[in-house]
Amino acid sequence: MENRNEKILIVEDDSQIRNFISYSLKQAGFPYLTTGTAQGALSTLVSEQIDLMLLDLGLPDFDGMEVIKKVREWSEMPIIVVSARDQDKEKAAALDSGADDYLTKPFSATELLARIRVAIRHLHRAGGIKQQTSLAVGGLRIDFDKHLVYLDDAELHTTPMEYNLLVLFFRNIGKVLTTKYIVKEIYGAGYGTDTQALRTLMASLRRKIEKNPAKPRYILTEIGVGYRLADE
Ligand code: CA
């Protein structure tokens, strides 16, 4: 068992799921605290040093979505939504409210821990990312100084829009980005909810970076929600 320093808060009113998550975190060596209510979550966050929160949306006192909004007023801590709701709209809304990722119940301990590790890596990376001149995921590498993209060490020709899109993904490795968020970042707030241009841009980028664009290895589709750059 490795010892981790990051303390995790589990917010879940279903005791079976709470016990399952607690057990998984314990096995992985993470210190953790638990609460079954939204109010409990907020008071724990105020009184304890918490590094990451696993948050159920359907809580008995008020909605988990409200917890996300409140926490985001003062903290950038990773929030992974753990929810039985599998509606894509709910996931996208949680992400747009400031959640970092989501897990749909039922999920395995392996899946849970993988998401936690990605979120923690992202947390540690966030401070230093601006200083990074080059980042890679597998054979896909971006050089921010030279504005160049490489695939398996061969230089790729990308359009400025494709390059901007890749920069956005590399700044958020492993994190799911909603379509709404990407459109806003790439085309600006005035672009509204028109996602057709993004789909076209994504298709042309994938033809360049993916061996099989129908089965992408780098930029993965999160159906009905958005996209995620694979984290290895
Ligand atoms: Ca619940």
mmCIF file with all atom_site columns, C-alpha atoms and ligand atoms in Angstrom:
data_model
loop_
_atom_site.group_PDB
_atom_site.id
_atom_site.type_symbol
_atom_site.label_atom_id
_atom_site.label_alt_id
_atom_site.label_comp_id
_atom_site.label_asym_id
_atom_site.label_entity_id
_atom_site.label_seq_id
_atom_site.pdbx_PDB_ins_code
_atom_site.Cartn_x
_atom_site.Cartn_y
_atom_site.Cartn_z
_atom_site.occupancy
_atom_site.B_iso_or_equiv
_atom_site.pdbx_formal_charge
_atom_site.auth_seq_id
_atom_site.auth_comp_id
_atom_site.auth_asym_id
_atom_site.auth_atom_id
_atom_site.pdbx_PDB_model_num
ATOM   1   C  CA . MET A 1 1   ? 0.000   0.000  0.000   1.00 0.00 ? 1   MET A CA 1
ATOM   2   C  CA . GLU A 1 2   ? 1.486   3.331  -1.013  1.00 0.00 ? 2   GLU A CA 1
ATOM   3   C  CA . ASN A 1 3   ? 0.848   6.309  1.184   1.00 0.00 ? 3   ASN A CA 1
ATOM   4   C  CA . ARG A 1 4   ? -0.738  9.304  -0.409  1.00 0.00 ? 4   ARG A CA 1
ATOM   5   C  CA . ASN A 1 5   ? -0.903  12.799 1.000   1.00 0.00 ? 5   ASN A CA 1
ATOM   6   C  CA . GLU A 1 6   ? -3.982  14.026 -0.773  1.00 0.00 ? 6   GLU A CA 1
ATOM   7   C  CA . LYS A 1 7   ? -7.000  13.996 1.505   1.00 0.00 ? 7   LYS A CA 1
ATOM   8   C  CA . ILE A 1 8   ? -10.267 13.166 -0.200  1.00 0.00 ? 8   ILE A CA 1
ATOM   9   C  CA . LEU A 1 9   ? -13.785 14.059 0.891   1.00 0.00 ? 9   LEU A CA 1
ATOM   10  C  CA . ILE A 1 10  ? -16.482 11.546 -0.020  1.00 0.00 ? 10  ILE A CA 1
ATOM   11  C  CA . VAL A 1 11  ? -19.948 13.111 -0.241  1.00 0.00 ? 11  VAL A CA 1
ATOM   12  C  CA . GLU A 1 12  ? -22.472 10.326 -0.650  1.00 0.00 ? 12  GLU A CA 1
ATOM   13  C  CA . ASP A 1 13  ? -25.729 9.545  1.145   1.00 0.00 ? 13  ASP A CA 1
ATOM   14  C  CA . ASP A 1 14  ? -25.954 5.909  0.050   1.00 0.00 ? 14  ASP A CA 1
ATOM   15  C  CA . SER A 1 15  ? -24.036 4.064  2.771   1.00 0.00 ? 15  SER A CA 1
ATOM   16  C  CA . GLN A 1 16  ? -23.244 1.065  0.553   1.00 0.00 ? 16  GLN A CA 1
ATOM   17  C  CA . ILE A 1 17  ? -21.601 3.209  -2.099  1.00 0.00 ? 17  ILE A CA 1
ATOM   18  C  CA . ARG A 1 18  ? -19.921 5.324  0.568   1.00 0.00 ? 18  ARG A CA 1
ATOM   19  C  CA . ASN A 1 19  ? -18.436 2.183  2.124   1.00 0.00 ? 19  ASN A CA 1
ATOM   20  C  CA . PHE A 1 20  ? -17.321 0.902  -1.262  1.00 0.00 ? 20  PHE A CA 1
ATOM   21  C  CA . ILE A 1 21  ? -15.546 4.177  -2.073  1.00 0.00 ? 21  ILE A CA 1
ATOM   22  C  CA . SER A 1 22  ? -14.036 4.402  1.422   1.00 0.00 ? 22  SER A CA 1
ATOM   23  C  CA . TYR A 1 23  ? -12.698 0.875  1.142   1.00 0.00 ? 23  TYR A CA 1
ATOM   24  C  CA . SER A 1 24  ? -11.225 1.547  -2.302  1.00 0.00 ? 24  SER A CA 1
ATOM   25  C  CA . LEU A 1 25  ? -9.479  4.719  -1.104  1.00 0.00 ? 25  LEU A CA 1
ATOM   26  C  CA . LYS A 1 26  ? -8.172  2.979  1.999   1.00 0.00 ? 26  LYS A CA 1
ATOM   27  C  CA . GLN A 1 27  ? -6.706  0.180  -0.123  1.00 0.00 ? 27  GLN A CA 1
ATOM   28  C  CA . ALA A 1 28  ? -5.020  2.762  -2.335  1.00 0.00 ? 28  ALA A CA 1
ATOM   29  C  CA . GLY A 1 29  ? -3.593  4.568  0.685   1.00 0.00 ? 29  GLY A CA 1
ATOM   30  C  CA . PHE A 1 30  ? -5.577  7.795  0.434   1.00 0.00 ? 30  PHE A CA 1
ATOM   31  C  CA . PRO A 1 31  ? -6.641  9.559  3.631   1.00 0.00 ? 31  PRO A CA 1
ATOM   32  C  CA . TYR A 1 32  ? -10.333 10.468 3.429   1.00 0.00 ? 32  TYR A CA 1
ATOM   33  C  CA . LEU A 1 33  ? -13.351 11.848 5.249   1.00 0.00 ? 33  LEU A CA 1
ATOM   34  C  CA . THR A 1 34  ? -16.994 11.078 4.563   1.00 0.00 ? 34  THR A CA 1
ATOM   35  C  CA . THR A 1 35  ? -20.296 12.904 4.794   1.00 0.00 ? 35  THR A CA 1
ATOM   36  C  CA . GLY A 1 36  ? -23.812 12.108 3.619   1.00 0.00 ? 36  GLY A CA 1
ATOM   37  C  CA . THR A 1 37  ? -25.154 15.611 3.072   1.00 0.00 ? 37  THR A CA 1
ATOM   38  C  CA . ALA A 1 38  ? -24.428 18.759 1.089   1.00 0.00 ? 38  ALA A CA 1
ATOM   39  C  CA . GLN A 1 39  ? -24.354 20.780 4.299   1.00 0.00 ? 39  GLN A CA 1
ATOM   40  C  CA . GLY A 1 40  ? -21.879 18.301 5.784   1.00 0.00 ? 40  GLY A CA 1
ATOM   41  C  CA . ALA A 1 41  ? -19.708 18.679 2.692   1.00 0.00 ? 41  ALA A CA 1
ATOM   42  C  CA . LEU A 1 42  ? -19.591 22.465 2.956   1.00 0.00 ? 42  LEU A CA 1
ATOM   43  C  CA . SER A 1 43  ? -18.797 22.499 6.678   1.00 0.00 ? 43  SER A CA 1
ATOM   44  C  CA . THR A 1 44  ? -16.086 19.840 6.251   1.00 0.00 ? 44  THR A CA 1
ATOM   45  C  CA . LEU A 1 45  ? -14.497 21.845 3.437   1.00 0.00 ? 45  LEU A CA 1
ATOM   46  C  CA . VAL A 1 46  ? -14.366 24.894 5.685   1.00 0.00 ? 46  VAL A CA 1
ATOM   47  C  CA . SER A 1 47  ? -12.887 23.082 8.698   1.00 0.00 ? 47  SER A CA 1
ATOM   48  C  CA . GLU A 1 48  ? -10.547 20.564 7.030   1.00 0.00 ? 48  GLU A CA 1
ATOM   49  C  CA . GLN A 1 49  ? -7.759  20.673 4.461   1.00 0.00 ? 49  GLN A CA 1
ATOM   50  C  CA . ILE A 1 50  ? -9.327  18.710 1.586   1.00 0.00 ? 50  ILE A CA 1
ATOM   51  C  CA . ASP A 1 51  ? -7.502  18.191 -1.720  1.00 0.00 ? 51  ASP A CA 1
ATOM   52  C  CA . LEU A 1 52  ? -10.197 16.513 -3.794  1.00 0.00 ? 52  LEU A CA 1
ATOM   53  C  CA . MET A 1 53  ? -13.920 15.885 -3.490  1.00 0.00 ? 53  MET A CA 1
ATOM   54  C  CA . LEU A 1 54  ? -15.978 12.952 -4.753  1.00 0.00 ? 54  LEU A CA 1
ATOM   55  C  CA . LEU A 1 55  ? -19.500 14.299 -4.928  1.00 0.00 ? 55  LEU A CA 1
ATOM   56  C  CA . ASP A 1 56  ? -22.848 12.580 -5.341  1.00 0.00 ? 56  ASP A CA 1
ATOM   57  C  CA . LEU A 1 57  ? -25.418 14.850 -7.025  1.00 0.00 ? 57  LEU A CA 1
ATOM   58  C  CA . GLY A 1 58  ? -28.572 13.419 -5.447  1.00 0.00 ? 58  GLY A CA 1
ATOM   59  C  CA . LEU A 1 59  ? -28.161 14.424 -1.808  1.00 0.00 ? 59  LEU A CA 1
ATOM   60  C  CA . PRO A 1 60  ? -30.952 14.558 0.807   1.00 0.00 ? 60  PRO A CA 1
ATOM   61  C  CA . ASP A 1 61  ? -30.663 18.231 1.807   1.00 0.00 ? 61  ASP A CA 1
ATOM   62  C  CA . PHE A 1 62  ? -29.798 20.060 -1.402  1.00 0.00 ? 62  PHE A CA 1
ATOM   63  C  CA . ASP A 1 63  ? -28.502 19.279 -4.860  1.00 0.00 ? 63  ASP A CA 1
ATOM   64  C  CA . GLY A 1 64  ? -24.843 18.418 -5.387  1.00 0.00 ? 64  GLY A CA 1
ATOM   65  C  CA . MET A 1 65  ? -24.818 20.902 -8.252  1.00 0.00 ? 65  MET A CA 1
ATOM   66  C  CA . GLU A 1 66  ? -25.281 23.681 -5.664  1.00 0.00 ? 66  GLU A CA 1
ATOM   67  C  CA . VAL A 1 67  ? -22.292 22.353 -3.744  1.00 0.00 ? 67  VAL A CA 1
ATOM   68  C  CA . ILE A 1 68  ? -20.144 22.657 -6.884  1.00 0.00 ? 68  ILE A CA 1
ATOM   69  C  CA . LYS A 1 69  ? -21.230 26.256 -7.456  1.00 0.00 ? 69  LYS A CA 1
ATOM   70  C  CA . LYS A 1 70  ? -20.611 27.242 -3.828  1.00 0.00 ? 70  LYS A CA 1
ATOM   71  C  CA . VAL A 1 71  ? -17.192 25.563 -3.661  1.00 0.00 ? 71  VAL A CA 1
ATOM   72  C  CA . ARG A 1 72  ? -16.117 27.201 -6.908  1.00 0.00 ? 72  ARG A CA 1
ATOM   73  C  CA . GLU A 1 73  ? -16.640 30.615 -5.292  1.00 0.00 ? 73  GLU A CA 1
ATOM   74  C  CA . TRP A 1 74  ? -13.521 30.035 -3.251  1.00 0.00 ? 74  TRP A CA 1
ATOM   75  C  CA . SER A 1 75  ? -11.708 26.886 -4.377  1.00 0.00 ? 75  SER A CA 1
ATOM   76  C  CA . GLU A 1 76  ? -10.245 25.277 -7.491  1.00 0.00 ? 76  GLU A CA 1
ATOM   77  C  CA . MET A 1 77  ? -9.950  21.842 -5.869  1.00 0.00 ? 77  MET A CA 1
ATOM   78  C  CA . PRO A 1 78  ? -10.698 18.899 -8.155  1.00 0.00 ? 78  PRO A CA 1
ATOM   79  C  CA . ILE A 1 79  ? -14.326 17.791 -7.927  1.00 0.00 ? 79  ILE A CA 1
ATOM   80  C  CA . ILE A 1 80  ? -15.312 14.436 -9.384  1.00 0.00 ? 80  ILE A CA 1
ATOM   81  C  CA . VAL A 1 81  ? -19.053 13.975 -9.605  1.00 0.00 ? 81  VAL A CA 1
ATOM   82  C  CA . VAL A 1 82  ? -20.193 10.483 -8.684  1.00 0.00 ? 82  VAL A CA 1
ATOM   83  C  CA . SER A 1 83  ? -23.735 10.107 -9.843  1.00 0.00 ? 83  SER A CA 1
ATOM   84  C  CA . ALA A 1 84  ? -26.390 7.578  -10.695 1.00 0.00 ? 84  ALA A CA 1
ATOM   85  C  CA . ARG A 1 85  ? -27.798 9.991  -13.207 1.00 0.00 ? 85  ARG A CA 1
ATOM   86  C  CA . ASP A 1 86  ? -26.551 8.984  -16.586 1.00 0.00 ? 86  ASP A CA 1
ATOM   87  C  CA . GLN A 1 87  ? -28.252 11.748 -18.522 1.00 0.00 ? 87  GLN A CA 1
ATOM   88  C  CA . ASP A 1 88  ? -25.693 13.528 -20.630 1.00 0.00 ? 88  ASP A CA 1
ATOM   89  C  CA . LYS A 1 89  ? -27.261 16.911 -19.847 1.00 0.00 ? 89  LYS A CA 1
ATOM   90  C  CA . GLU A 1 90  ? -26.650 16.441 -16.133 1.00 0.00 ? 90  GLU A CA 1
ATOM   91  C  CA . LYS A 1 91  ? -23.024 15.505 -16.697 1.00 0.00 ? 91  LYS A CA 1
ATOM   92  C  CA . ALA A 1 92  ? -22.446 18.474 -18.969 1.00 0.00 ? 92  ALA A CA 1
ATOM   93  C  CA . ALA A 1 93  ? -24.200 20.802 -16.510 1.00 0.00 ? 93  ALA A CA 1
ATOM   94  C  CA . ALA A 1 94  ? -22.043 19.527 -13.632 1.00 0.00 ? 94  ALA A CA 1
ATOM   95  C  CA . LEU A 1 95  ? -18.879 20.045 -15.702 1.00 0.00 ? 95  LEU A CA 1
ATOM   96  C  CA . ASP A 1 96  ? -19.999 23.503 -16.792 1.00 0.00 ? 96  ASP A CA 1
ATOM   97  C  CA . SER A 1 97  ? -20.686 24.372 -13.135 1.00 0.00 ? 97  SER A CA 1
ATOM   98  C  CA . GLY A 1 98  ? -17.062 23.617 -12.395 1.00 0.00 ? 98  GLY A CA 1
ATOM   99  C  CA . ALA A 1 99  ? -16.779 19.875 -11.768 1.00 0.00 ? 99  ALA A CA 1
ATOM   100 C  CA . ASP A 1 100 ? -13.614 18.339 -13.214 1.00 0.00 ? 100 ASP A CA 1
ATOM   101 C  CA . ASP A 1 101 ? -14.891 14.914 -14.108 1.00 0.00 ? 101 ASP A CA 1
ATOM   102 C  CA . TYR A 1 102 ? -17.709 12.484 -13.481 1.00 0.00 ? 102 TYR A CA 1
ATOM   103 C  CA . LEU A 1 103 ? -18.240 8.808  -12.821 1.00 0.00 ? 103 LEU A CA 1
ATOM   104 C  CA . THR A 1 104 ? -21.528 7.128  -13.531 1.00 0.00 ? 104 THR A CA 1
ATOM   105 C  CA . LYS A 1 105 ? -22.676 4.482  -11.051 1.00 0.00 ? 105 LYS A CA 1
ATOM   106 C  CA . PRO A 1 106 ? -21.990 1.642  -11.037 1.00 0.00 ? 106 PRO A CA 1
ATOM   107 C  CA . PHE A 1 107 ? -18.226 1.951  -11.427 1.00 0.00 ? 107 PHE A CA 1
ATOM   108 C  CA . SER A 1 108 ? -15.247 -0.175 -10.429 1.00 0.00 ? 108 SER A CA 1
ATOM   109 C  CA . ALA A 1 109 ? -12.580 0.692  -7.879  1.00 0.00 ? 109 ALA A CA 1
ATOM   110 C  CA . THR A 1 110 ? -10.034 0.684  -10.714 1.00 0.00 ? 110 THR A CA 1
ATOM   111 C  CA . GLU A 1 111 ? -12.055 3.243  -12.645 1.00 0.00 ? 111 GLU A CA 1
ATOM   112 C  CA . LEU A 1 112 ? -12.518 5.396  -9.547  1.00 0.00 ? 112 LEU A CA 1
ATOM   113 C  CA . LEU A 1 113 ? -8.811  5.393  -8.691  1.00 0.00 ? 113 LEU A CA 1
ATOM   114 C  CA . ALA A 1 114 ? -7.797  6.113  -12.276 1.00 0.00 ? 114 ALA A CA 1
ATOM   115 C  CA . ARG A 1 115 ? -10.005 9.218  -12.339 1.00 0.00 ? 115 ARG A CA 1
ATOM   116 C  CA . ILE A 1 116 ? -8.687  10.354 -8.960  1.00 0.00 ? 116 ILE A CA 1
ATOM   117 C  CA . ARG A 1 117 ? -5.086  9.992  -10.139 1.00 0.00 ? 117 ARG A CA 1
ATOM   118 C  CA . VAL A 1 118 ? -5.789  11.995 -13.293 1.00 0.00 ? 118 VAL A CA 1
ATOM   119 C  CA . ALA A 1 119 ? -7.418  14.767 -11.243 1.00 0.00 ? 119 ALA A CA 1
ATOM   120 C  CA . ILE A 1 120 ? -4.491  14.848 -8.807  1.00 0.00 ? 120 ILE A CA 1
ATOM   121 C  CA . ARG A 1 121 ? -1.937  14.918 -11.616 1.00 0.00 ? 121 ARG A CA 1
ATOM   122 C  CA . HIS A 1 122 ? -3.881  17.756 -13.116 1.00 0.00 ? 122 HIS A CA 1
ATOM   123 C  CA . LEU A 1 123 ? -3.843  19.592 -9.793  1.00 0.00 ? 123 LEU A CA 1
ATOM   124 C  CA . HIS A 1 124 ? -0.061  19.263 -9.451  1.00 0.00 ? 124 HIS A CA 1
ATOM   125 C  CA . ARG A 1 125 ? 0.464   20.147 -13.064 1.00 0.00 ? 125 ARG A CA 1
ATOM   126 C  CA . ALA A 1 126 ? -1.769  23.231 -13.056 1.00 0.00 ? 126 ALA A CA 1
ATOM   127 C  CA . GLY A 1 127 ? 0.807   25.512 -11.407 1.00 0.00 ? 127 GLY A CA 1
ATOM   128 C  CA . GLY A 1 128 ? 3.667   24.525 -13.667 1.00 0.00 ? 128 GLY A CA 1
ATOM   129 C  CA . ILE A 1 129 ? 1.883   24.161 -16.960 1.00 0.00 ? 129 ILE A CA 1
ATOM   130 C  CA . LYS A 1 130 ? 2.506   27.704 -18.143 1.00 0.00 ? 130 LYS A CA 1
ATOM   131 C  CA . GLN A 1 131 ? 6.253   27.178 -17.776 1.00 0.00 ? 131 GLN A CA 1
ATOM   132 C  CA . GLN A 1 132 ? 6.137   23.956 -19.803 1.00 0.00 ? 132 GLN A CA 1
ATOM   133 C  CA . THR A 1 133 ? 7.446   24.521 -23.307 1.00 0.00 ? 133 THR A CA 1
ATOM   134 C  CA . SER A 1 134 ? 6.478   21.085 -24.563 1.00 0.00 ? 134 SER A CA 1
ATOM   135 C  CA . LEU A 1 135 ? 3.980   18.400 -23.546 1.00 0.00 ? 135 LEU A CA 1
ATOM   136 C  CA . ALA A 1 136 ? 3.344   14.909 -24.880 1.00 0.00 ? 136 ALA A CA 1
ATOM   137 C  CA . VAL A 1 137 ? 0.661   12.263 -24.713 1.00 0.00 ? 137 VAL A CA 1
ATOM   138 C  CA . GLY A 1 138 ? 1.933   9.055  -26.258 1.00 0.00 ? 138 GLY A CA 1
ATOM   139 C  CA . GLY A 1 139 ? 3.343   9.928  -29.663 1.00 0.00 ? 139 GLY A CA 1
ATOM   140 C  CA . LEU A 1 140 ? 1.502   13.242 -29.831 1.00 0.00 ? 140 LEU A CA 1
ATOM   141 C  CA . ARG A 1 141 ? 3.633   16.198 -28.756 1.00 0.00 ? 141 ARG A CA 1
ATOM   142 C  CA . ILE A 1 142 ? 3.071   19.917 -28.755 1.00 0.00 ? 142 ILE A CA 1
ATOM   143 C  CA . ASP A 1 143 ? 5.799   22.563 -28.604 1.00 0.00 ? 143 ASP A CA 1
ATOM   144 C  CA . PHE A 1 144 ? 4.301   25.783 -27.262 1.00 0.00 ? 144 PHE A CA 1
ATOM   145 C  CA . ASP A 1 145 ? 7.385   27.904 -28.004 1.00 0.00 ? 145 ASP A CA 1
ATOM   146 C  CA . LYS A 1 146 ? 7.682   26.883 -31.616 1.00 0.00 ? 146 LYS A CA 1
ATOM   147 C  CA . HIS A 1 147 ? 3.929   26.477 -32.135 1.00 0.00 ? 147 HIS A CA 1
ATOM   148 C  CA . LEU A 1 148 ? 4.530   23.033 -33.594 1.00 0.00 ? 148 LEU A CA 1
ATOM   149 C  CA . VAL A 1 149 ? 2.835   19.681 -33.254 1.00 0.00 ? 149 VAL A CA 1
ATOM   150 C  CA . TYR A 1 150 ? 4.575   16.342 -33.720 1.00 0.00 ? 150 TYR A CA 1
ATOM   151 C  CA . LEU A 1 151 ? 3.167   12.876 -34.212 1.00 0.00 ? 151 LEU A CA 1
ATOM   152 C  CA . ASP A 1 152 ? 5.687   10.068 -33.623 1.00 0.00 ? 152 ASP A CA 1
ATOM   153 C  CA . ASP A 1 153 ? 8.456   12.693 -34.061 1.00 0.00 ? 153 ASP A CA 1
ATOM   154 C  CA . ALA A 1 154 ? 7.191   13.812 -37.465 1.00 0.00 ? 154 ALA A CA 1
ATOM   155 C  CA . GLU A 1 155 ? 6.079   17.435 -37.694 1.00 0.00 ? 155 GLU A CA 1
ATOM   156 C  CA . LEU A 1 156 ? 2.355   17.844 -38.368 1.00 0.00 ? 156 LEU A CA 1
ATOM   157 C  CA . HIS A 1 157 ? 0.928   20.707 -40.312 1.00 0.00 ? 157 HIS A CA 1
ATOM   158 C  CA . THR A 1 158 ? -2.000  22.154 -38.361 1.00 0.00 ? 158 THR A CA 1
ATOM   159 C  CA . THR A 1 159 ? -4.161  25.167 -39.067 1.00 0.00 ? 159 THR A CA 1
ATOM   160 C  CA . PRO A 1 160 ? -4.184  27.907 -36.389 1.00 0.00 ? 160 PRO A CA 1
ATOM   161 C  CA . MET A 1 161 ? -7.624  26.721 -35.200 1.00 0.00 ? 161 MET A CA 1
ATOM   162 C  CA . GLU A 1 162 ? -6.483  23.109 -34.969 1.00 0.00 ? 162 GLU A CA 1
ATOM   163 C  CA . TYR A 1 163 ? -3.414  24.242 -33.053 1.00 0.00 ? 163 TYR A CA 1
ATOM   164 C  CA . ASN A 1 164 ? -5.544  26.300 -30.633 1.00 0.00 ? 164 ASN A CA 1
ATOM   165 C  CA . LEU A 1 165 ? -7.803  23.317 -30.069 1.00 0.00 ? 165 LEU A CA 1
ATOM   166 C  CA . LEU A 1 166 ? -4.802  21.105 -29.292 1.00 0.00 ? 166 LEU A CA 1
ATOM   167 C  CA . VAL A 1 167 ? -3.420  23.699 -26.879 1.00 0.00 ? 167 VAL A CA 1
ATOM   168 C  CA . LEU A 1 168 ? -6.752  23.670 -25.047 1.00 0.00 ? 168 LEU A CA 1
ATOM   169 C  CA . PHE A 1 169 ? -6.643  19.879 -24.763 1.00 0.00 ? 169 PHE A CA 1
ATOM   170 C  CA . PHE A 1 170 ? -3.002  19.820 -23.669 1.00 0.00 ? 170 PHE A CA 1
ATOM   171 C  CA . ARG A 1 171 ? -3.777  22.363 -20.961 1.00 0.00 ? 171 ARG A CA 1
ATOM   172 C  CA . ASN A 1 172 ? -6.413  19.901 -19.726 1.00 0.00 ? 172 ASN A CA 1
ATOM   173 C  CA . ILE A 1 173 ? -4.863  16.482 -20.218 1.00 0.00 ? 173 ILE A CA 1
ATOM   174 C  CA . GLY A 1 174 ? -7.188  13.737 -19.031 1.00 0.00 ? 174 GLY A CA 1
ATOM   175 C  CA . LYS A 1 175 ? -9.969  16.148 -18.222 1.00 0.00 ? 175 LYS A CA 1
ATOM   176 C  CA . VAL A 1 176 ? -13.317 16.014 -19.980 1.00 0.00 ? 176 VAL A CA 1
ATOM   177 C  CA . LEU A 1 177 ? -14.160 19.337 -21.628 1.00 0.00 ? 177 LEU A CA 1
ATOM   178 C  CA . THR A 1 178 ? -17.780 20.030 -22.515 1.00 0.00 ? 178 THR A CA 1
ATOM   179 C  CA . THR A 1 179 ? -18.660 20.976 -26.079 1.00 0.00 ? 179 THR A CA 1
ATOM   180 C  CA . LYS A 1 180 ? -20.060 24.269 -24.764 1.00 0.00 ? 180 LYS A CA 1
ATOM   181 C  CA . TYR A 1 181 ? -16.780 25.080 -23.018 1.00 0.00 ? 181 TYR A CA 1
ATOM   182 C  CA . ILE A 1 182 ? -14.646 24.234 -26.055 1.00 0.00 ? 182 ILE A CA 1
ATOM   183 C  CA . VAL A 1 183 ? -16.814 26.330 -28.387 1.00 0.00 ? 183 VAL A CA 1
ATOM   184 C  CA . LYS A 1 184 ? -16.548 29.269 -25.989 1.00 0.00 ? 184 LYS A CA 1
ATOM   185 C  CA . GLU A 1 185 ? -12.762 28.936 -25.685 1.00 0.00 ? 185 GLU A CA 1
ATOM   186 C  CA . ILE A 1 186 ? -12.087 28.419 -29.395 1.00 0.00 ? 186 ILE A CA 1
ATOM   187 C  CA . TYR A 1 187 ? -14.672 30.621 -31.081 1.00 0.00 ? 187 TYR A CA 1
ATOM   188 C  CA . GLY A 1 188 ? -15.488 33.086 -28.313 1.00 0.00 ? 188 GLY A CA 1
ATOM   189 C  CA . ALA A 1 189 ? -18.568 33.652 -26.162 1.00 0.00 ? 189 ALA A CA 1
ATOM   190 C  CA . GLY A 1 190 ? -20.572 35.148 -29.026 1.00 0.00 ? 190 GLY A CA 1
ATOM   191 C  CA . TYR A 1 191 ? -20.582 31.851 -30.853 1.00 0.00 ? 191 TYR A CA 1
ATOM   192 C  CA . GLY A 1 192 ? -23.444 30.543 -28.723 1.00 0.00 ? 192 GLY A CA 1
ATOM   193 C  CA . THR A 1 193 ? -24.287 26.895 -28.928 1.00 0.00 ? 193 THR A CA 1
ATOM   194 C  CA . ASP A 1 194 ? -23.424 26.242 -32.565 1.00 0.00 ? 194 ASP A CA 1
ATOM   195 C  CA . THR A 1 195 ? -21.381 23.058 -32.361 1.00 0.00 ? 195 THR A CA 1
ATOM   196 C  CA . GLN A 1 196 ? -21.266 22.217 -36.065 1.00 0.00 ? 196 GLN A CA 1
ATOM   197 C  CA . ALA A 1 197 ? -18.079 24.219 -36.640 1.00 0.00 ? 197 ALA A CA 1
ATOM   198 C  CA . LEU A 1 198 ? -16.412 22.396 -33.760 1.00 0.00 ? 198 LEU A CA 1
ATOM   199 C  CA . ARG A 1 199 ? -17.429 19.003 -35.118 1.00 0.00 ? 199 ARG A CA 1
ATOM   200 C  CA . THR A 1 200 ? -15.898 19.925 -38.478 1.00 0.00 ? 200 THR A CA 1
ATOM   201 C  CA . LEU A 1 201 ? -12.722 21.191 -36.835 1.00 0.00 ? 201 LEU A CA 1
ATOM   202 C  CA . MET A 1 202 ? -12.492 18.067 -34.671 1.00 0.00 ? 202 MET A CA 1
ATOM   203 C  CA . ALA A 1 203 ? -12.895 15.820 -37.712 1.00 0.00 ? 203 ALA A CA 1
ATOM   204 C  CA . SER A 1 204 ? -10.079 17.543 -39.595 1.00 0.00 ? 204 SER A CA 1
ATOM   205 C  CA . LEU A 1 205 ? -7.795  17.459 -36.544 1.00 0.00 ? 205 LEU A CA 1
ATOM   206 C  CA . ARG A 1 206 ? -8.506  13.782 -35.977 1.00 0.00 ? 206 ARG A CA 1
ATOM   207 C  CA . ARG A 1 207 ? -7.662  12.954 -39.578 1.00 0.00 ? 207 ARG A CA 1
ATOM   208 C  CA . LYS A 1 208 ? -4.209  14.387 -38.851 1.00 0.00 ? 208 LYS A CA 1
ATOM   209 C  CA . ILE A 1 209 ? -3.475  12.940 -35.427 1.00 0.00 ? 209 ILE A CA 1
ATOM   210 C  CA . GLU A 1 210 ? -5.370  9.656  -35.346 1.00 0.00 ? 210 GLU A CA 1
ATOM   211 C  CA . LYS A 1 211 ? -4.372  6.521  -37.223 1.00 0.00 ? 211 LYS A CA 1
ATOM   212 C  CA . ASN A 1 212 ? -8.024  5.539  -37.213 1.00 0.00 ? 212 ASN A CA 1
ATOM   213 C  CA . PRO A 1 213 ? -10.203 8.657  -36.788 1.00 0.00 ? 213 PRO A CA 1
ATOM   214 C  CA . ALA A 1 214 ? -13.263 6.451  -36.213 1.00 0.00 ? 214 ALA A CA 1
ATOM   215 C  CA . LYS A 1 215 ? -11.499 4.873  -33.213 1.00 0.00 ? 215 LYS A CA 1
ATOM   216 C  CA . PRO A 1 216 ? -9.524  7.770  -31.765 1.00 0.00 ? 216 PRO A CA 1
ATOM   217 C  CA . ARG A 1 217 ? -6.625  7.097  -29.439 1.00 0.00 ? 217 ARG A CA 1
ATOM   218 C  CA . TYR A 1 218 ? -5.822  10.680 -28.436 1.00 0.00 ? 218 TYR A CA 1
ATOM   219 C  CA . ILE A 1 219 ? -8.933  12.838 -28.398 1.00 0.00 ? 219 ILE A CA 1
ATOM   220 C  CA . LEU A 1 220 ? -11.735 10.690 -27.045 1.00 0.00 ? 220 LEU A CA 1
ATOM   221 C  CA . THR A 1 221 ? -15.418 11.479 -27.450 1.00 0.00 ? 221 THR A CA 1
ATOM   222 C  CA . GLU A 1 222 ? -17.508 11.616 -24.304 1.00 0.00 ? 222 GLU A CA 1
ATOM   223 C  CA . ILE A 1 223 ? -20.860 10.957 -25.926 1.00 0.00 ? 223 ILE A CA 1
ATOM   224 C  CA . GLY A 1 224 ? -23.345 13.768 -25.447 1.00 0.00 ? 224 GLY A CA 1
ATOM   225 C  CA . VAL A 1 225 ? -20.918 15.662 -23.179 1.00 0.00 ? 225 VAL A CA 1
ATOM   226 C  CA . GLY A 1 226 ? -17.725 16.625 -24.965 1.00 0.00 ? 226 GLY A CA 1
ATOM   227 C  CA . TYR A 1 227 ? -14.161 15.432 -25.475 1.00 0.00 ? 227 TYR A CA 1
ATOM   228 C  CA . ARG A 1 228 ? -11.148 14.358 -23.462 1.00 0.00 ? 228 ARG A CA 1
ATOM   229 C  CA . LEU A 1 229 ? -7.454  14.151 -24.317 1.00 0.00 ? 229 LEU A CA 1
ATOM   230 C  CA . ALA A 1 230 ? -6.292  10.709 -23.176 1.00 0.00 ? 230 ALA A CA 1
ATOM   231 C  CA . ASP A 1 231 ? -3.928  10.702 -20.197 1.00 0.00 ? 231 ASP A CA 1
ATOM   232 C  CA . GLU A 1 232 ? -1.229  8.069  -20.035 1.00 0.00 ? 232 GLU A CA 1
HETATM 233 CA CA . CA  B 2 .   ? -27.566 9.978  -3.639  1.00 0.00 ? 1   CA  B CA 1
#
